[in-house]
Coordinates of C-alpha atoms and ligand atoms in Angstrom, one line a residue:
M1 CA 18.7 32.7 -38.5
S2 CA 16.1 31.2 -40.8
R3 CA 14.8 27.8 -39.9
Q4 CA 15.3 26.5 -43.5
S5 CA 19.0 27.0 -43.3
L6 CA 19.4 24.2 -40.7
L7 CA 19.3 20.7 -42.1
L8 CA 18.4 17.7 -39.9
Q9 CA 21.5 15.6 -40.6
N10 CA 24.4 14.3 -38.6
W11 CA 27.6 16.1 -39.8
W12 CA 29.8 13.1 -39.0
Y13 CA 27.8 11.0 -41.5
T14 CA 28.3 13.8 -44.1
S15 CA 32.0 13.7 -43.5
L16 CA 32.0 9.9 -43.8
L17 CA 30.8 10.1 -47.4
H18 CA 34.3 11.1 -48.5
T19 CA 36.1 8.1 -47.0
N20 CA 36.6 4.5 -47.8
T21 CA 35.0 2.4 -45.1
D22 CA 35.0 -1.4 -44.9
E23 CA 31.8 -3.2 -45.7
C24 CA 30.7 -5.6 -43.0
P25 CA 27.6 -7.4 -44.3
P26 CA 24.9 -8.7 -41.9
L27 CA 25.2 -12.1 -40.2
T28 CA 23.3 -14.9 -42.0
E29 CA 24.7 -18.1 -40.5
H30 CA 25.4 -19.8 -37.2
I31 CA 28.9 -19.2 -35.9
V32 CA 31.0 -20.0 -32.8
C33 CA 33.6 -17.9 -31.0
D34 CA 35.2 -17.2 -27.6
T35 CA 33.4 -13.9 -27.0
V36 CA 30.6 -12.1 -28.8
V37 CA 30.4 -8.4 -28.2
V38 CA 27.1 -6.8 -29.0
G39 CA 27.2 -3.1 -29.9
G40 CA 29.9 -1.4 -31.9
G41 CA 30.1 2.0 -30.1
M42 CA 33.2 3.1 -28.2
A43 CA 32.7 0.5 -25.5
G44 CA 32.1 -2.5 -27.8
L45 CA 34.9 -1.6 -30.2
H46 CA 37.5 -1.4 -27.4
A47 CA 36.3 -4.5 -25.7
A48 CA 36.6 -6.4 -29.0
Q49 CA 40.1 -4.9 -29.6
L50 CA 41.5 -6.0 -26.3
L51 CA 40.2 -9.5 -26.5
A52 CA 41.4 -9.9 -30.1
E53 CA 44.8 -8.6 -29.1
A54 CA 44.9 -11.3 -26.3
G55 CA 44.4 -14.0 -28.9
Q56 CA 40.6 -14.7 -28.5
S57 CA 38.3 -15.3 -31.4
V58 CA 35.9 -12.4 -31.2
V59 CA 32.6 -11.6 -33.1
L60 CA 31.1 -8.1 -32.9
L61 CA 27.4 -7.5 -33.8
E62 CA 26.2 -4.0 -34.5
R63 CA 22.7 -3.1 -35.5
N64 CA 23.7 0.1 -37.4
I65 CA 27.2 0.8 -38.5
C66 CA 30.1 0.9 -36.0
G67 CA 29.8 4.2 -34.2
G68 CA 26.3 4.6 -35.6
S69 CA 24.5 5.5 -32.3
S70 CA 25.6 7.8 -29.5
T71 CA 29.3 7.5 -30.3
G72 CA 28.9 8.7 -33.9
K73 CA 26.4 11.4 -32.8
S74 CA 28.6 12.9 -30.1
A75 CA 30.6 16.1 -30.2
G76 CA 33.9 14.2 -29.9
F77 CA 35.1 16.1 -26.8
L78 CA 37.7 13.9 -25.1
T79 CA 37.6 15.2 -21.5
P80 CA 37.4 13.3 -18.2
D81 CA 34.5 15.5 -17.0
S82 CA 31.4 14.1 -18.8
E83 CA 28.3 14.7 -16.6
L84 CA 30.4 14.8 -13.4
E85 CA 33.1 17.2 -12.5
L86 CA 36.0 16.2 -10.2
H87 CA 34.7 18.0 -7.1
Q88 CA 31.4 16.1 -7.5
L89 CA 33.1 12.8 -7.7
I90 CA 35.3 13.6 -4.6
R91 CA 32.2 14.7 -2.6
R92 CA 30.6 11.4 -3.5
Y93 CA 33.5 9.0 -3.2
G94 CA 36.2 10.8 -1.1
I95 CA 39.6 11.6 -2.4
E96 CA 40.9 8.2 -3.3
G97 CA 37.6 7.0 -4.7
G98 CA 37.0 10.2 -6.6
K99 CA 40.5 10.0 -8.1
A100 CA 40.0 6.3 -9.0
V101 CA 36.7 7.2 -10.9
W102 CA 38.3 10.2 -12.6
S103 CA 41.2 8.1 -13.7
M104 CA 38.8 5.7 -15.5
A105 CA 38.1 8.6 -17.9
T106 CA 41.7 9.8 -18.2
E107 CA 42.7 6.2 -19.0
G108 CA 40.0 6.1 -21.6
I109 CA 41.4 9.2 -23.2
A110 CA 44.9 7.8 -23.2
R111 CA 43.7 4.6 -24.8
I112 CA 41.9 6.5 -27.6
V113 CA 44.8 8.8 -28.3
D114 CA 47.2 5.9 -28.3
N115 CA 45.1 4.0 -30.8
I116 CA 45.0 7.1 -33.1
Q117 CA 48.8 7.4 -32.9
T118 CA 49.7 3.8 -33.1
H119 CA 47.4 2.9 -36.0
A120 CA 47.5 6.3 -37.7
L121 CA 43.7 6.6 -37.5
E122 CA 42.5 9.6 -39.5
C123 CA 39.8 11.1 -37.3
D124 CA 40.6 14.8 -37.0
L125 CA 42.4 14.6 -33.7
Q126 CA 42.7 18.1 -32.2
E127 CA 44.7 18.6 -29.1
Q128 CA 42.7 21.4 -27.3
Q129 CA 42.7 22.3 -23.6
S130 CA 39.4 22.4 -21.8
L131 CA 37.7 25.5 -20.5
F132 CA 34.8 25.1 -18.1
L133 CA 32.9 28.4 -17.9
G134 CA 30.9 29.6 -14.9
I135 CA 27.6 31.4 -15.5
G136 CA 26.3 33.5 -12.6
R137 CA 27.2 33.2 -9.0
G138 CA 26.6 29.4 -8.9
G139 CA 28.9 29.0 -11.9
Q140 CA 31.6 31.1 -10.3
H141 CA 31.3 29.0 -7.2
A142 CA 31.5 25.7 -9.3
V143 CA 34.7 27.0 -11.0
H144 CA 36.3 27.8 -7.6
E145 CA 35.2 24.5 -6.1
E146 CA 36.7 22.6 -9.1
E147 CA 39.9 24.6 -8.8
A148 CA 40.2 23.9 -5.0
T149 CA 39.5 20.2 -5.6
R150 CA 42.0 19.9 -8.5
S151 CA 44.8 21.5 -6.5
S152 CA 44.0 19.4 -3.4
V153 CA 44.7 16.3 -5.4
G154 CA 47.6 17.7 -7.3
Y155 CA 46.0 18.3 -10.7
D156 CA 47.1 21.4 -12.6
S157 CA 44.7 24.0 -13.8
I158 CA 44.4 27.8 -14.4
V159 CA 41.5 29.8 -13.1
Y160 CA 40.3 33.0 -14.8
D161 CA 38.0 35.7 -13.5
A162 CA 35.6 37.6 -15.8
R163 CA 38.3 40.1 -16.8
S164 CA 41.2 37.7 -17.4
L165 CA 38.9 35.3 -19.4
C166 CA 39.1 37.7 -22.4
D167 CA 42.8 36.7 -22.8
I168 CA 41.7 33.3 -24.0
I169 CA 38.1 33.7 -25.2
H170 CA 36.3 36.6 -26.9
H171 CA 35.3 39.2 -24.4
T172 CA 31.7 38.5 -23.3
H173 CA 29.8 39.4 -20.1
A174 CA 28.2 36.0 -20.1
Y175 CA 30.8 34.2 -17.9
R176 CA 31.9 35.1 -14.4
A177 CA 34.9 32.7 -14.2
G178 CA 36.6 29.8 -16.0
I179 CA 38.9 27.0 -15.3
R180 CA 41.3 25.6 -17.9
Y181 CA 43.4 22.4 -18.0
D182 CA 45.1 20.2 -20.5
G183 CA 45.2 16.5 -21.5
T184 CA 42.0 16.9 -23.5
Y185 CA 41.2 16.5 -27.2
G186 CA 38.5 16.7 -29.9
I187 CA 37.9 14.0 -32.5
N188 CA 35.5 13.1 -35.3
P189 CA 34.0 10.2 -33.3
L190 CA 32.3 8.4 -36.2
L191 CA 35.5 8.4 -38.2
Y192 CA 37.4 7.1 -35.2
A193 CA 34.9 4.2 -34.8
Q194 CA 35.1 3.3 -38.5
E195 CA 38.9 3.5 -38.6
L196 CA 39.1 1.4 -35.5
K197 CA 36.7 -1.1 -37.1
H198 CA 39.3 -1.4 -39.9
V199 CA 42.0 -2.2 -37.3
L200 CA 39.8 -4.8 -35.7
L201 CA 39.1 -6.5 -39.0
Q202 CA 42.9 -6.7 -39.5
K203 CA 43.2 -8.4 -36.1
G204 CA 40.7 -11.0 -37.1
V205 CA 37.6 -9.8 -35.4
R206 CA 34.5 -10.9 -37.3
I207 CA 32.2 -7.8 -37.6
Y208 CA 28.6 -7.8 -38.7
E209 CA 26.9 -4.5 -39.2
S210 CA 23.2 -4.0 -39.8
T211 CA 22.9 -7.0 -37.4
A212 CA 20.6 -6.5 -34.4
M213 CA 20.6 -8.8 -31.5
V214 CA 17.1 -10.1 -31.2
D215 CA 17.4 -12.2 -28.1
I216 CA 19.8 -14.4 -26.1
V217 CA 19.1 -18.0 -25.5
G218 CA 21.7 -19.7 -23.3
H219 CA 25.1 -18.9 -24.7
T220 CA 23.6 -18.0 -28.1
V221 CA 22.9 -14.5 -29.4
N222 CA 20.3 -14.5 -32.1
S223 CA 19.9 -12.0 -34.8
H224 CA 17.3 -11.9 -37.6
L225 CA 19.1 -14.3 -39.9
G226 CA 21.9 -15.7 -37.9
S227 CA 23.3 -16.6 -34.4
V228 CA 26.5 -16.6 -32.5
E229 CA 27.4 -19.1 -29.8
A230 CA 30.1 -18.0 -27.4
R231 CA 31.6 -18.8 -24.0
E232 CA 31.2 -15.1 -23.0
I233 CA 28.8 -12.4 -24.1
I234 CA 29.5 -8.7 -23.6
L235 CA 26.5 -6.4 -24.1
C236 CA 27.7 -2.8 -25.0
V237 CA 24.3 -1.7 -26.4
D238 CA 22.4 1.5 -25.9
K239 CA 18.6 1.5 -25.2
L240 CA 18.7 -2.1 -23.9
E241 CA 15.4 -3.9 -24.6
Y242 CA 13.5 -5.5 -21.7
N243 CA 13.1 -8.8 -23.6
V244 CA 16.9 -9.2 -23.5
S245 CA 17.3 -8.3 -19.8
S246 CA 15.5 -6.6 -16.9
V247 CA 18.7 -4.6 -16.4
A248 CA 17.1 -2.3 -18.9
D249 CA 15.4 -0.9 -15.8
D250 CA 18.7 0.5 -14.6
V251 CA 19.4 2.6 -17.7
Y252 CA 17.6 5.6 -19.1
H253 CA 18.9 8.5 -21.2
A254 CA 19.3 12.3 -21.5
Q255 CA 18.8 14.1 -24.7
T256 CA 21.1 16.7 -26.2
F257 CA 21.5 18.4 -29.6
L258 CA 24.4 19.3 -31.8
S259 CA 24.9 21.7 -34.7
I260 CA 27.7 22.5 -37.1
S261 CA 28.5 25.8 -38.7
E262 CA 30.1 26.9 -41.9
P263 CA 33.9 27.3 -41.5
L264 CA 35.1 30.4 -39.6
S265 CA 37.7 32.6 -41.1
K266 CA 41.1 32.7 -39.5
E267 CA 40.3 36.2 -38.2
E268 CA 37.1 34.9 -36.6
V269 CA 38.9 32.0 -35.0
D270 CA 41.5 34.4 -33.5
E271 CA 38.7 36.6 -32.2
L272 CA 36.9 33.8 -30.5
F273 CA 40.0 32.1 -29.2
P274 CA 42.9 34.6 -29.0
K275 CA 45.4 32.1 -27.7
G276 CA 44.2 29.0 -29.7
P277 CA 41.0 26.8 -29.8
L278 CA 39.6 25.4 -26.6
L279 CA 36.9 22.8 -25.7
C280 CA 34.3 24.8 -23.9
W281 CA 31.2 24.1 -21.8
D282 CA 29.3 26.0 -19.2
S283 CA 28.0 25.4 -15.7
Q284 CA 24.3 25.3 -16.3
L285 CA 22.4 22.1 -15.4
V286 CA 21.5 21.8 -19.1
Y287 CA 24.8 23.1 -20.4
S288 CA 25.9 24.4 -23.8
Y289 CA 29.3 23.2 -25.3
F290 CA 31.3 24.2 -28.3
R291 CA 34.6 23.5 -30.0
L292 CA 36.3 24.0 -33.3
T293 CA 36.9 21.1 -35.8
G294 CA 40.1 20.8 -37.8
D295 CA 38.4 22.6 -40.8
R296 CA 37.5 25.5 -38.4
R297 CA 33.8 24.7 -38.1
L298 CA 32.0 25.5 -34.9
L299 CA 30.4 22.5 -33.3
L300 CA 27.8 23.8 -30.8
G301 CA 25.6 21.7 -28.6
G302 CA 23.1 22.0 -25.9
G303 CA 19.6 21.1 -24.9
S304 CA 16.6 22.3 -22.9
A305 CA 15.1 21.4 -19.5
L306 CA 11.9 20.3 -21.2
T307 CA 13.4 17.9 -23.6
T308 CA 16.4 16.4 -21.8
F309 CA 14.5 13.6 -20.1
L310 CA 11.8 13.0 -22.7
P311 CA 11.6 9.3 -23.6
H312 CA 11.8 9.8 -27.4
D313 CA 14.0 11.8 -29.8
V314 CA 12.8 15.3 -30.4
T315 CA 13.8 16.2 -33.9
S316 CA 12.3 19.8 -34.1
P317 CA 15.0 22.4 -34.6
R318 CA 13.6 24.7 -31.9
V319 CA 15.8 23.5 -29.1
I320 CA 19.1 23.9 -31.1
E321 CA 17.9 27.2 -32.5
A322 CA 17.5 28.5 -29.0
V323 CA 21.0 27.2 -28.2
I324 CA 22.4 28.9 -31.3
A325 CA 20.6 32.2 -30.5
D326 CA 22.0 32.1 -27.0
F327 CA 25.5 31.5 -28.3
K328 CA 25.2 34.4 -30.7
R329 CA 24.0 36.7 -27.9
R330 CA 27.2 35.9 -26.1
F331 CA 29.4 36.2 -29.2
P332 CA 27.6 38.9 -31.3
F333 CA 30.5 39.2 -33.7
L334 CA 29.3 35.8 -35.0
K335 CA 25.7 36.8 -35.2
H336 CA 25.6 36.3 -39.0
H337 CA 27.6 33.1 -39.1
A338 CA 25.5 30.2 -40.5
F339 CA 24.9 26.9 -38.8
I340 CA 24.1 24.4 -41.5
Q341 CA 23.2 21.0 -39.9
Y342 CA 21.9 19.8 -36.6
W343 CA 21.0 16.4 -35.0
P344 CA 19.6 15.2 -31.7
G345 CA 21.0 12.3 -29.7
R346 CA 20.2 10.4 -26.6
I347 CA 23.0 9.5 -24.1
D348 CA 22.4 6.5 -22.0
T349 CA 22.8 7.1 -18.3
T350 CA 22.4 5.3 -15.0
R351 CA 20.7 6.7 -12.0
D352 CA 23.9 8.1 -10.5
L353 CA 25.6 9.0 -13.8
V354 CA 28.4 6.4 -13.3
P355 CA 28.4 3.5 -15.8
I356 CA 27.5 -0.2 -15.1
V357 CA 30.0 -2.9 -15.8
D358 CA 28.8 -6.1 -14.2
R359 CA 27.8 -9.7 -14.8
D360 CA 24.2 -10.9 -14.9
P361 CA 23.4 -12.4 -11.5
H362 CA 21.7 -15.4 -13.1
R363 CA 23.7 -15.8 -16.3
P364 CA 27.3 -14.9 -15.3
Y365 CA 28.6 -15.5 -18.8
I366 CA 26.8 -12.2 -19.8
Q367 CA 28.5 -8.9 -18.9
Y368 CA 26.7 -5.5 -19.2
V369 CA 28.5 -2.4 -20.1
L370 CA 25.8 0.2 -19.9
G371 CA 25.1 3.9 -19.2
C372 CA 28.6 5.1 -20.1
V373 CA 28.2 8.9 -20.2
G374 CA 31.1 9.9 -22.3
L375 CA 33.5 8.5 -24.9
P376 CA 36.4 8.1 -22.5
W377 CA 34.3 6.3 -19.9
A378 CA 32.8 4.0 -22.6
T379 CA 36.3 3.2 -23.7
F380 CA 37.5 2.4 -20.2
C381 CA 34.4 0.3 -19.5
G382 CA 34.6 -1.7 -22.7
D383 CA 38.2 -2.3 -21.9
Y384 CA 37.5 -3.2 -18.3
A385 CA 34.8 -5.8 -19.3
A386 CA 37.3 -7.4 -21.6
R387 CA 40.0 -7.4 -18.9
K388 CA 37.6 -9.1 -16.5
I389 CA 37.3 -12.0 -19.0
L390 CA 41.0 -12.3 -19.4
D391 CA 41.5 -12.1 -15.6
P392 CA 38.5 -13.4 -13.7
D393 CA 39.9 -12.2 -10.4
L394 CA 40.0 -8.5 -11.5
R395 CA 37.8 -6.4 -9.2
S396 CA 39.6 -3.1 -9.1
H397 CA 36.7 -0.9 -10.1
D398 CA 33.7 -3.2 -9.3
L399 CA 32.8 -1.1 -6.3
F400 CA 31.9 1.9 -8.5
L401 CA 30.5 0.0 -11.5
R402 CA 28.4 -2.8 -10.0
I403 CA 24.7 -2.9 -10.8
D404 CA 23.6 -3.3 -7.2
R405 CA 24.7 0.0 -5.8
P406 CA 22.2 2.1 -3.8
F407 CA 20.3 5.1 -5.2
F408 CA 18.4 8.0 -3.7
F409 CA 15.2 7.1 -5.5
P410 CA 15.2 3.3 -5.4
S411 CA 14.0 1.0 -8.3
L412 CA 10.8 0.2 -6.5
A413 CA 9.7 3.9 -6.4
Q414 CA 10.4 4.0 -10.2
R415 CA 7.5 1.6 -10.7
F416 CA 5.1 4.2 -9.3
F417 CA 6.6 7.4 -10.6
G418 CA 7.9 6.2 -14.0
K419 CA 11.4 6.2 -15.4
M420 CA 11.5 9.8 -16.5
I421 CA 10.8 11.3 -13.0
A422 CA 12.9 8.7 -11.2
F423 CA 16.0 9.1 -13.3
S424 CA 15.8 12.9 -13.5
L425 CA 15.6 13.2 -9.7
N426 CA 18.3 10.6 -9.2
N427 CA 20.6 12.3 -11.7
I428 CA 20.2 15.7 -10.0
W429 CA 20.7 14.2 -6.6
S430 CA 23.8 12.4 -7.6
K431 CA 25.3 15.4 -9.3
Y432 CA 24.6 18.0 -6.6
I433 CA 23.9 16.2 -3.3
Q434 CA 25.1 12.6 -3.0
K435 CA 27.9 12.1 -0.4
D436 CA 30.1 9.3 0.9
V437 CA 28.5 6.5 -0.8
V438 CA 31.1 3.8 -1.5
G439 CA 29.7 0.3 -1.2
S440 CA 26.4 -0.7 0.5
P441 CA 25.2 -3.3 -1.9
R442 CA 21.4 -4.1 -2.2
R443 CA 21.9 -7.8 -2.8
P444 CA 24.1 -10.1 -0.8
Ligands
FAD1 C1 24.6 14.6 -29.2 C2 25.6 13.9 -28.3 C3 26.8 14.6 -28.0 C4 27.7 13.9 -27.2 N1 28.9 14.5 -27.0 C5 29.9 13.9 -26.3 C6 31.2 14.4 -26.2 O1 31.5 15.5 -26.8 N2 32.1 13.8 -25.5 C7 31.8 12.6 -24.9 O2 32.7 12.0 -24.2 N3 30.6 12.0 -25.0 C8 29.7 12.6 -25.7 N4 28.4 12.1 -25.8 C9 28.2 10.8 -25.1 C10 28.8 9.6 -25.8 O3 28.5 9.7 -27.2 C11 28.4 8.3 -25.2 O4 28.5 8.4 -23.8 C12 29.2 7.2 -25.8 O5 29.3 7.2 -27.1 C13 28.7 5.8 -25.3 O6 29.3 4.8 -26.0 P1 28.8 3.4 -25.9 O7 29.7 2.5 -26.7 O8 28.5 3.0 -24.5 O9 27.3 3.5 -26.6 P2 26.9 3.7 -28.2 O10 27.8 4.5 -28.9 O11 25.5 4.1 -28.1 O12 27.0 2.2 -28.7 C14 26.1 1.2 -28.5 C15 25.9 0.5 -29.8 O13 25.1 -0.6 -29.6 C16 24.3 -0.8 -30.8 N5 23.1 -1.6 -30.5 C17 22.1 -1.2 -29.7 N6 21.2 -2.2 -29.7 C18 21.7 -3.2 -30.4 C19 21.2 -4.5 -30.7 N7 20.1 -5.0 -30.3 N8 22.0 -5.3 -31.5 C20 23.2 -4.9 -32.0 N9 23.7 -3.6 -31.7 C21 22.9 -2.8 -30.9 C22 24.0 0.6 -31.3 O14 23.6 0.7 -32.6 C23 25.3 1.3 -30.9 O15 26.2 1.4 -32.0 C24 27.5 12.6 -26.6 C25 26.3 12.0 -27.0 C26 25.4 12.6 -27.8 C27 24.1 11.8 -28.2

């Protein structure tokens, strides 16, 4: 593959060029509302939707376009897994706690699919089952652990060994085992965000794009040329700035890359997925993932150990070229198939890979919805923050989502070792080691 053939451009932006999207000009005045939501990704859009449907006056500020950051860069897999598989959640929280956390993501998926169906959102919804692929002995073990966990809590799945895998995916020696289950989908996430924006506008939400929050003074969120005064403020932003809140310390990010191919022929699709398209990802720590879009393009993502935790975007094509080369080694019948565009993206994470939804301890009218690793989790968390405004006694998921939960590598140590080291160690620890950790708050 020649390097010139890959263009640094987000495919979802390319696909947006053919659609009519609503214009939401920047805020240039002082306005007042019940709740201002800052950030128009998956979390912010769903928070705004729920509040508007409950009759509140809602303003949404977005510094780019709605869906213009992680949401609109994502691969659009709607699965409950994100960075943590079910067995990892159950090891950490026990059966009831693990199921409760898992169900946040399944509720998020249900909410997205319901929106698509209720409002006829055109965003390339593809119902595709998930296939988690085990590489090497460790991967094989992870597949069997996942299967044992799923059956112990009554969730259906089908397990494949290396031989039977070729019934559902092109025969390759790369994978030792796989586990497949349903209830999962693929979408064009930027189209979803823009279509949902249209629904919100119809519900009376005032949306200002190209409007960055600069700071918060009391109950007022200031932007460059305007301001919004509100009883409640929900911050659903990525890459939170320290000048807005020191909670920025509790969020870092992991970097991944995506690429999109020319459309596959029908014969190639049948060869890759003999029984129909699947959402695939593998068991490596820095995993690769791929799926088919509605127009039969291959969406392929992955990263590298060296770039995952770097503080800034790496835009060089080298990382994705290595991911593509690896994919083609596994599926040599596609070795001449062209990938045309690629783009990097940074996913906000917390230290233990579970999101934060909590109120500021000193300014309780501000809620944070941060570090949502995955579209379904972001959807659930935006929704949950909105529900907490509508029902101040709601606490059902606070135990998992509060800011003040304990971590292996505490915040204090972060000051000496830096965020990159502290977060990468915490992330690995919480994914592979952390056990029985419900509760134990740091602050009274
Ligand atoms: C390359 C890539 C692939 C991914 N693939 C998948 C996948 O297949 N499936 C999946 O479930 N997840 C995937 N993810 C993760 C997923 O995209 C995120 O977890 C999810 O989108 C987070 O949603 P969010 O609303 O919390 O954040 P965001 O979508 O990042 O939304 C935050 C919004 O806040 C805005 N903002 C930030 N600062 C300000 C400010 N000062 N003022 C106003 N607005 C501000 C941003 O512009 C942004 O629109 C992927 C992410 C990347 C980068």
